[in-house]
CSV table of C-alpha atoms in Angstrom, one decimal:
chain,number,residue,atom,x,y,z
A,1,UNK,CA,110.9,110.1,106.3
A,2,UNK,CA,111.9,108.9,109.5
A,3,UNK,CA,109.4,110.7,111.7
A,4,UNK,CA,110.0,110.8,115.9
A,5,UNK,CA,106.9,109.5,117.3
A,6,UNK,CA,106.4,111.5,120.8
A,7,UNK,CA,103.5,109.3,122.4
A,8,UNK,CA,103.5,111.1,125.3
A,9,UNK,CA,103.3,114.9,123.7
A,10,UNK,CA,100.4,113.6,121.9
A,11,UNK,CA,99.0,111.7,125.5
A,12,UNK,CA,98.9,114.7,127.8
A,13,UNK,CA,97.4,117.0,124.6
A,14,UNK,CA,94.4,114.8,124.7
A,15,UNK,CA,94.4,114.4,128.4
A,16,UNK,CA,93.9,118.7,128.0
A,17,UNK,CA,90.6,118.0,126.1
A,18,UNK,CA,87.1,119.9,126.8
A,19,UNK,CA,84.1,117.8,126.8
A,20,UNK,CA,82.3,118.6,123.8
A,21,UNK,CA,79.4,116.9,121.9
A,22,UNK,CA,80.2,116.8,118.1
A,23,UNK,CA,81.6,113.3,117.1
A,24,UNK,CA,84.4,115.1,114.5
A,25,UNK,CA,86.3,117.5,116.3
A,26,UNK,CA,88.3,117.7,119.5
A,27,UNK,CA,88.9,120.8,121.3
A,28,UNK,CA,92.0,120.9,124.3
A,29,UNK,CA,92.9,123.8,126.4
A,30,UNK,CA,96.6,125.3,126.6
A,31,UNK,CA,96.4,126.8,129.4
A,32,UNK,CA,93.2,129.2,128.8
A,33,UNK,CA,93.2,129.1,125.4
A,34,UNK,CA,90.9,126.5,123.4
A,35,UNK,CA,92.6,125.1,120.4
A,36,UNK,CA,90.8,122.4,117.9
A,37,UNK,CA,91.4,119.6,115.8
A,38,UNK,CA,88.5,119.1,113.0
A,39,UNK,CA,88.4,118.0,109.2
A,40,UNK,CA,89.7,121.7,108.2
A,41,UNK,CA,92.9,121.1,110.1
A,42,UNK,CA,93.7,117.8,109.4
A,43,UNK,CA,93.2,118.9,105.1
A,44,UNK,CA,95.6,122.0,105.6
A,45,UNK,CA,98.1,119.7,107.9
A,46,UNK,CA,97.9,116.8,105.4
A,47,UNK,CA,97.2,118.2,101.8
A,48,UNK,CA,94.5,115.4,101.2
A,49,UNK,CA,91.5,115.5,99.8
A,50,UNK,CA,88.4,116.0,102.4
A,51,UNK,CA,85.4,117.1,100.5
A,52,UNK,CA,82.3,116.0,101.3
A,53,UNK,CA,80.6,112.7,99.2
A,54,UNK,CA,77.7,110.5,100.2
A,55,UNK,CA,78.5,106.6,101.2
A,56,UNK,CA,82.3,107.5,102.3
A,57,UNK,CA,82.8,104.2,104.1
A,58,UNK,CA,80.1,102.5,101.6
A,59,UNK,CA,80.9,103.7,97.9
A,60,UNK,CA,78.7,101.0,95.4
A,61,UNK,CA,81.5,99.1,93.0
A,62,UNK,CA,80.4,96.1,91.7
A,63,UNK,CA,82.4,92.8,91.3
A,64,UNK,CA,83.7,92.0,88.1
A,65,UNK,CA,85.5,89.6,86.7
A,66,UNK,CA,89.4,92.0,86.3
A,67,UNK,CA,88.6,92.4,90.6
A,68,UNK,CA,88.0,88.7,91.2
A,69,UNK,CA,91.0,87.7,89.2
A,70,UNK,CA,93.2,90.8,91.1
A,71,UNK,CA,91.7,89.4,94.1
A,72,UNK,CA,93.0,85.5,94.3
A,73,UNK,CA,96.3,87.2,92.7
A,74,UNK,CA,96.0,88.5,96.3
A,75,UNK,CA,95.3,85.4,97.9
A,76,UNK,CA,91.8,87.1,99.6
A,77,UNK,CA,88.2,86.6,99.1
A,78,UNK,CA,86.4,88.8,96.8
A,79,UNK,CA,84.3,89.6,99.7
A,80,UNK,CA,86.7,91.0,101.9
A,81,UNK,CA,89.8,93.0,102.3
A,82,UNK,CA,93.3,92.0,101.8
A,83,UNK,CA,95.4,92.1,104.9
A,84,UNK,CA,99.0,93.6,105.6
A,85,UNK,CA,100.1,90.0,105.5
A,86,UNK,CA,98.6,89.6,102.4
A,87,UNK,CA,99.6,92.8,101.1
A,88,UNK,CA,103.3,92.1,101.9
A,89,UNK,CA,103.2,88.3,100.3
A,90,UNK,CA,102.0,89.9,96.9
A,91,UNK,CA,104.6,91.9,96.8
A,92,UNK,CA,107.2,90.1,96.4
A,93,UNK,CA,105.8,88.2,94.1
A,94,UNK,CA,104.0,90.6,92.2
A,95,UNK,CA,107.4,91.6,89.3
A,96,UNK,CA,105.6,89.8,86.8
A,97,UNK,CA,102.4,91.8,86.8
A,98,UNK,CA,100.7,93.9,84.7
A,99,UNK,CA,101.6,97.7,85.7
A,100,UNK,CA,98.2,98.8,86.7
A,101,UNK,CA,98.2,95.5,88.8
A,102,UNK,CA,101.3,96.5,91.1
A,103,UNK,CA,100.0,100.0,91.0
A,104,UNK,CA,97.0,98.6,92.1
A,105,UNK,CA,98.7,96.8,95.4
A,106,UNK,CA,101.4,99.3,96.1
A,107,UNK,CA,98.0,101.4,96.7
A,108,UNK,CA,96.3,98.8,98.5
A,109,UNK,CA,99.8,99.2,101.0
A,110,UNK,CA,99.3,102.8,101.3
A,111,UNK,CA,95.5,102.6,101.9
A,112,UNK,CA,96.1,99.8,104.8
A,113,UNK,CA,99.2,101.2,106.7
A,114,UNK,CA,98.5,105.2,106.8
A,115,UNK,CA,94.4,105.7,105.8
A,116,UNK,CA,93.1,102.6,108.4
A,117,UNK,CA,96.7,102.4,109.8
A,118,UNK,CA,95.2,99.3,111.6
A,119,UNK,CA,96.7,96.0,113.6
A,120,UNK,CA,99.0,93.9,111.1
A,121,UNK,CA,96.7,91.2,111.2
A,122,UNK,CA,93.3,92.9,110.5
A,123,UNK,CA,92.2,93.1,107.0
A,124,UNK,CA,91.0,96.4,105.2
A,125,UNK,CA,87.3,97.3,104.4
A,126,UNK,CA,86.2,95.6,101.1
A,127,UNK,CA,83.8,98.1,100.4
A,128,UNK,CA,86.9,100.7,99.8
A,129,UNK,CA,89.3,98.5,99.1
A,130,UNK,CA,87.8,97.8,96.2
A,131,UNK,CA,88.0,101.1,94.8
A,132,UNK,CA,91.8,100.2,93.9
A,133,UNK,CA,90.2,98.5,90.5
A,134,UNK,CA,89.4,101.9,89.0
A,135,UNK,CA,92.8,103.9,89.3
A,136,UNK,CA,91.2,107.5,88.3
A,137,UNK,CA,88.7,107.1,91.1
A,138,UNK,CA,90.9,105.5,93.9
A,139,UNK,CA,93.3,108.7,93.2
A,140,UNK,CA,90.5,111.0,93.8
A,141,UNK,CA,88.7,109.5,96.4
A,142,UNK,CA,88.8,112.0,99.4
A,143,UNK,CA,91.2,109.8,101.3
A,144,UNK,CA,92.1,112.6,103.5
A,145,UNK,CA,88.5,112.7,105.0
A,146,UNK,CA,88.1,109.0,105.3
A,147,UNK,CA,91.5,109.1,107.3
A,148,UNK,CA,90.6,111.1,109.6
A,149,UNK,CA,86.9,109.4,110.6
A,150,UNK,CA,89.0,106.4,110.9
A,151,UNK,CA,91.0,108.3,113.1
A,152,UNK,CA,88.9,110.4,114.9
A,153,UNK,CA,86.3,106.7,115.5
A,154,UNK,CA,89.3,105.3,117.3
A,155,UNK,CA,89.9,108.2,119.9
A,156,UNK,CA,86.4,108.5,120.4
A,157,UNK,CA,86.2,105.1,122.1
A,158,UNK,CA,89.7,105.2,124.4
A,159,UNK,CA,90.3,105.4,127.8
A,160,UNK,CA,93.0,107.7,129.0
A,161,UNK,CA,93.7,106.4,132.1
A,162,UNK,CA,94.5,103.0,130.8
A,163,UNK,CA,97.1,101.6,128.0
A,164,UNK,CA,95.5,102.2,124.4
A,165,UNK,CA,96.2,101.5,121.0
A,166,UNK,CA,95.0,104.6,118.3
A,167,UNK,CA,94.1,103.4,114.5
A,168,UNK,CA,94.6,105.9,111.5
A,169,UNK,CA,97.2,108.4,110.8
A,170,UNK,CA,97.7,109.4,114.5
A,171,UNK,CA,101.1,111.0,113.6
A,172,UNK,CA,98.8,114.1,112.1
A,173,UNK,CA,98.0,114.5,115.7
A,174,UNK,CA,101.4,115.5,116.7
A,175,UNK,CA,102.3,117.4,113.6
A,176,UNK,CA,99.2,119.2,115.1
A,177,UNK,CA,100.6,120.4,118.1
A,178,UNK,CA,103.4,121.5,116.7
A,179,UNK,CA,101.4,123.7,114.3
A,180,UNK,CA,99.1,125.0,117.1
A,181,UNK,CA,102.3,125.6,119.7
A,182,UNK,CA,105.0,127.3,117.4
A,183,UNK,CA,107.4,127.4,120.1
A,184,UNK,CA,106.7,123.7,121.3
A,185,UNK,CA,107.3,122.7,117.6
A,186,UNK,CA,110.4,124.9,117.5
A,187,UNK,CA,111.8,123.2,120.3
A,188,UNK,CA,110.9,119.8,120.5
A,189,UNK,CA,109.5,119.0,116.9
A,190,UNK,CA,112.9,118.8,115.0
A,191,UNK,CA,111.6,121.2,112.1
A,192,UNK,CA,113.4,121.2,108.4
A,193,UNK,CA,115.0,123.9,106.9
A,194,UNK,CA,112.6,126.0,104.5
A,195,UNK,CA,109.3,124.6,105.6
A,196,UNK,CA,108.3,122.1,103.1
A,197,UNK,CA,104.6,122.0,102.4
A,198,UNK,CA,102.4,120.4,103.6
A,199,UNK,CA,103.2,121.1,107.1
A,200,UNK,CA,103.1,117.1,107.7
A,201,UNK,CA,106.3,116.8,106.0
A,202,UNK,CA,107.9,120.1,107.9
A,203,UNK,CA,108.7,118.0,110.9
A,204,UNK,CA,110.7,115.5,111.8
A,205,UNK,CA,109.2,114.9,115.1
A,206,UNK,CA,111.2,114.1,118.6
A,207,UNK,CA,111.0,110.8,120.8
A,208,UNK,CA,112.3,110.7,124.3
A,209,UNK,CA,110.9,111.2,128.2
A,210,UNK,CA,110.9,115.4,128.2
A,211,UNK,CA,108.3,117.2,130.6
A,212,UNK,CA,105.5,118.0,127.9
A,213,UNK,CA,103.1,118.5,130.0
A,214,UNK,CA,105.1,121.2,131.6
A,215,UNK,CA,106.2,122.6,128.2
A,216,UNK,CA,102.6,122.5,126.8
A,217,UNK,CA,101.4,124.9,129.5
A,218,UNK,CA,104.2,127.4,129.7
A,219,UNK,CA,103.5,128.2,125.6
A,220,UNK,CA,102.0,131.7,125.8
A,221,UNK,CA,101.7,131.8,121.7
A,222,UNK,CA,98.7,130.2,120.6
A,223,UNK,CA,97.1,129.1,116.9
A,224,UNK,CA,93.3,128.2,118.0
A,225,UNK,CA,92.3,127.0,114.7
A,226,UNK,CA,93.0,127.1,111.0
A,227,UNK,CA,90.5,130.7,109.7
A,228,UNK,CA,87.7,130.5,107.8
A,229,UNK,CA,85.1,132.0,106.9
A,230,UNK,CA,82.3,131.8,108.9
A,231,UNK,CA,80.0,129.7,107.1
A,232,UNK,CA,82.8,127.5,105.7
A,233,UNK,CA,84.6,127.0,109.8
A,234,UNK,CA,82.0,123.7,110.1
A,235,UNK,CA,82.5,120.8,108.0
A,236,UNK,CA,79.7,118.9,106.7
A,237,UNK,CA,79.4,115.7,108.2
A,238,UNK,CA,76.6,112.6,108.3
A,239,UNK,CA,74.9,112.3,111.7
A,240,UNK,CA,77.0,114.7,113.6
A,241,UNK,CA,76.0,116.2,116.6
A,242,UNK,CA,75.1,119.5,117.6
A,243,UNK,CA,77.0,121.6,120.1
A,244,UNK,CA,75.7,125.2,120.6
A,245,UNK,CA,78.8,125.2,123.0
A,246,UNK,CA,81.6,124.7,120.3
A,247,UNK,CA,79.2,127.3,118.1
A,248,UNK,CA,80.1,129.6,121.2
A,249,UNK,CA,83.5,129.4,121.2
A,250,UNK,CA,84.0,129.9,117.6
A,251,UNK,CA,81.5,133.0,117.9
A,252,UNK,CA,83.9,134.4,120.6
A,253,UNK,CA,86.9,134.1,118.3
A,254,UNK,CA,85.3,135.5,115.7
A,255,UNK,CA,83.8,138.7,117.8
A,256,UNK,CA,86.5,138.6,120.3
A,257,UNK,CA,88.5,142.8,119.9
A,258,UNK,CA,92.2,142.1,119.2
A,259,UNK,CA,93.5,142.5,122.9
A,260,UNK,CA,91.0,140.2,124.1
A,261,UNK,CA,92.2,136.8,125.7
A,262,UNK,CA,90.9,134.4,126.9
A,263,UNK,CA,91.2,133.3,131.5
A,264,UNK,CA,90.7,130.4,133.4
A,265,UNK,CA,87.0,131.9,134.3
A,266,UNK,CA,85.8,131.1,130.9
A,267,UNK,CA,86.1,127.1,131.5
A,268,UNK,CA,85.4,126.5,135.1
A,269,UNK,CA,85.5,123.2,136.5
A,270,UNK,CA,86.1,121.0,139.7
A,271,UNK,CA,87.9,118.6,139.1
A,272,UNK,CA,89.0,115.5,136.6
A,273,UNK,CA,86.5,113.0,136.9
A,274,UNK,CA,87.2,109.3,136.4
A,275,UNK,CA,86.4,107.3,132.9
A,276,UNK,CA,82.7,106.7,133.1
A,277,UNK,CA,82.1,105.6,129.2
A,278,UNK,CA,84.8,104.6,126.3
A,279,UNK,CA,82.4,106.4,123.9
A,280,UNK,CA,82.5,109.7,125.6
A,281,UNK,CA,85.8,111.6,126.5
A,282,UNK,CA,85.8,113.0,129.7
A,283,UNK,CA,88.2,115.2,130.9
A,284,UNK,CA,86.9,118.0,132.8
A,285,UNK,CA,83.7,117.4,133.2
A,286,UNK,CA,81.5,114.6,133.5
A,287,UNK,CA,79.1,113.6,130.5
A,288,UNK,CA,75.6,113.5,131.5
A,289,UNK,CA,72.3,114.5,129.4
A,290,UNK,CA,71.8,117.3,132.1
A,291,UNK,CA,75.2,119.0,131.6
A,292,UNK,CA,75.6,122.4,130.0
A,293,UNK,CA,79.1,122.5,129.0
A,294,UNK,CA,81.2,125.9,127.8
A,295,UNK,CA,78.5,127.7,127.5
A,296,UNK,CA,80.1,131.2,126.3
A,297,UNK,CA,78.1,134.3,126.7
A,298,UNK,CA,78.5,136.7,123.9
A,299,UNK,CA,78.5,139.7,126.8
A,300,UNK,CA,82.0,137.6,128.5
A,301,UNK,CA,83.3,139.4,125.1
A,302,UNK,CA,83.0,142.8,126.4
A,303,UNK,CA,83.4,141.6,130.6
A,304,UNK,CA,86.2,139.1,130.5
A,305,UNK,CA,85.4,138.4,134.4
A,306,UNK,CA,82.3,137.1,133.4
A,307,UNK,CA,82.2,133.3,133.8
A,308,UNK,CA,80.8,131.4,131.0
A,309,UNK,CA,79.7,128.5,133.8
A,310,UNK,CA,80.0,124.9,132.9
A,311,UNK,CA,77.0,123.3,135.0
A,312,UNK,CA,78.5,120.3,136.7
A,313,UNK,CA,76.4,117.1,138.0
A,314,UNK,CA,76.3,116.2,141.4
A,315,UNK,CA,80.0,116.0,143.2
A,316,UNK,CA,81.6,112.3,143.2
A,317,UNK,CA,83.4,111.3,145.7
A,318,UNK,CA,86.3,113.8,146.7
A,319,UNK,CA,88.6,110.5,146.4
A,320,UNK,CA,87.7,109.6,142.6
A,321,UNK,CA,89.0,113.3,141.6
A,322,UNK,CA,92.3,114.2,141.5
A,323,UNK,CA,93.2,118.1,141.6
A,324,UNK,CA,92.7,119.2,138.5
A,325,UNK,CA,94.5,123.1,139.3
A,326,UNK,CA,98.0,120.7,140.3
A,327,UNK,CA,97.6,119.2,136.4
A,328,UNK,CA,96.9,116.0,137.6
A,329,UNK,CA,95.9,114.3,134.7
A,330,UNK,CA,96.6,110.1,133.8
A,331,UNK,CA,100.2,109.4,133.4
A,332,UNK,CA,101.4,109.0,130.4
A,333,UNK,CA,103.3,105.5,129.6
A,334,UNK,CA,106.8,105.4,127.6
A,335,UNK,CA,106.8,105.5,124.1
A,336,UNK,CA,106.4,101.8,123.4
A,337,UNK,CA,104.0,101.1,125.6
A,338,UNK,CA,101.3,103.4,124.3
A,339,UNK,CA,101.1,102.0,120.4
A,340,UNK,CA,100.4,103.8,117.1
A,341,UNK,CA,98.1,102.7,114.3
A,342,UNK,CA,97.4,99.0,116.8
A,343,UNK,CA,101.0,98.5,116.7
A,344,UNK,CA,103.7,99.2,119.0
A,345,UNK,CA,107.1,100.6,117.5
A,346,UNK,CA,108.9,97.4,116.9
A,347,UNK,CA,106.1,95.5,115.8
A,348,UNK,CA,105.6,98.3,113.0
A,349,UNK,CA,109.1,97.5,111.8
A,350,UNK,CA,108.7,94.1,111.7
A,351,UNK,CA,105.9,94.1,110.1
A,352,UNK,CA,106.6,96.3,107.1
A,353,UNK,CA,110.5,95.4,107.0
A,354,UNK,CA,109.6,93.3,103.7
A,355,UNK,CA,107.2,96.1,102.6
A,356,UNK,CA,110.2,98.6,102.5
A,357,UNK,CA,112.9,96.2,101.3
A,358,UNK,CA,110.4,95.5,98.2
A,359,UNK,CA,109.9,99.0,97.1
A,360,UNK,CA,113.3,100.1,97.5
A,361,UNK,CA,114.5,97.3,95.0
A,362,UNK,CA,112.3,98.1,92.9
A,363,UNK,CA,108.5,97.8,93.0
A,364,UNK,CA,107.6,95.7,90.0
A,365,UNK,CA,110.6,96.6,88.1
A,366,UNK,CA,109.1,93.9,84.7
A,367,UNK,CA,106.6,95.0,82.4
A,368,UNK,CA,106.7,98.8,82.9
């Protein structure tokens, strides 16, 4: 499908972030309603597989003799991953193959351009990759939770305020917004007749300069996240981090009386503060071990003037913060110049030109 990538839509909706602590999730604000990205949206947007294994990134396969011969079929080393490059070569000469071999690589594609959806160049991660050798398993591996680490790793070390490249299936991100700003995606995200499931294919997305920030903070209808129940709303993760702050905010929307909405006093702040750390996003609020951030009372529930206080460290210079009540957030570059997946738009095409041109003539069309 030929989806519209909006870079800047998905720009300014990160540039909207809190500051949070927990390493899988991201929370933005639409005007003074929180809305989050985690695991559980990214399965319902998607349809893949998340569940929770041990060793994601690291599953144990050994080498065996079928994998080192697939391998320098490939042209790679049986210790390390095959490249798009790579990927792309085999498969154009790949017709003579056994059919579990060209299954094999036409998986190997999918794996490398939408799971890592890294730089053409780079290779994949042997230790997965290798999976591909035992078709039952690589089918269902939870490919939908390793996507989104990959993708959720990237954004975690960016800087806003500068040109960035995002690996993994960012395109989820914008699908996203859409689902969260039914209006938005009404308007701008181009949506097919009868709602095709999953909601990732419901879209055909929308390129082009249009005021997004603007739009994103006139939507008065709001979908905060997707329900669950309560024990089910945090998704089991190795060395996550706490954050009795995001535990607060789901509390409130849980407890919250119908009528009950959210203001600008619940999320007090000062300012935008300049990057300080590419490992830490900071958007409102500066990152320091001292902070408090969103700290929501459960009596704000019953007093909405109540201000659930986000303890701030000491003032920067009034210079180094633009005014964050005028919007001002980084500007967002033009479509090509902010990349998806390491690439920009017409490297991707040039890239997988031969990938396409393969599979529509016939992917291993000999020895079916």
């Amino acid at each position: 499908m030929d989806f519209g990538w909006a870079s800047r839509l998905v720009h300014y909706m990160l540039c909207f972030q809190l500051n949070i602590k927990k390493k899988y999730e991201l929370w933005s604000l639409v005007g003074a309603d929180p809305v989050r990205f985690s695991l559980i949206e990214f399965e319902q947007l998607t349809g893949l597989s998340c569940e929770y294994i041990e060793h994601l990134e690291n599953p144990k396969y050994e080498v065996t003799n079928e994998m080192a011969s697939f391998w320098e079929r490939i042209g790679v080393s049986v210790d390390a991953g095959p490249s798009s490059e790579q990927i792309i070569r085999a498969l154009k000469r790949c017709q003579e193959w056994s059919r579990d071999d060209r299954m094999r690589l036409g998986y190997l594609a999918i794996f490398f351009g939408i799971i890592e959806g890294r730089k053409y160049s780079s290779a994949t991660r042997a230790s997965l990759a290798r999976l591909v050798m035992d078709l039952e398993k690589f089918e269902n591996y939870p490919w939908g939770r390793v996507a989104f680490k990959v993708l959720m790793d990237s954004l975690r070390a960016k800087d806003f305020t500068k040109s960035y490249t995002v690996d993994g299936f960012i395109q989820v991100l914008q699908v996203w917004i859409y689902h969260v700003l039914p209006k938005l995606g009404a308007k701008y995200g181009n949506p097919l007749p009868n709602k095709p499931s999953p909601p990732l294919l419901a879209f055909k997305g929308g390129k082009g300069r249009k005021c997004f920030k603007d739009a994103i903070s006139r939507q008065t209808r709001v979908i905060n996240y997707v329900e669950k129940n309560i024990e089910e709303i945090f998704p089991k993760w190795d060395n996550d981090r706490e954050d009795v702050s995001v535990e607060n905010i789901i509390q409130v929307m849980f407890k919250a009386p119908p009528n009950w909405k959210w203001t600008m006093n619940c999320w007090e702040y000062e300012g935008i503060y300049p990057w300080t750390n590419p490992k830490t996003h900071v958007v409102y609020v500066k990152e320091e071990s001292s902070v408090k951030s969103l700290v929501v009372r459960e009596e704000d529930i019953e007093r909405p003037s109540k201000r659930a206080r986000i303890e701030v460290p000491a003032e920067p210079r009034s210079e180094d913060i633009p005014d964050a009540r005028s919007g001002a957030i980084p500007d967002a570059r033009s479509e090509a110049s902010i990349p998806v997946s390491g690439v920009d738009k017409a490297y991707i095409k040039k890239c997988f030109k031969d990938l396409t041109d393969v599979m529509r003539d016939g992917f291993g069309n000999k020895n079916s």
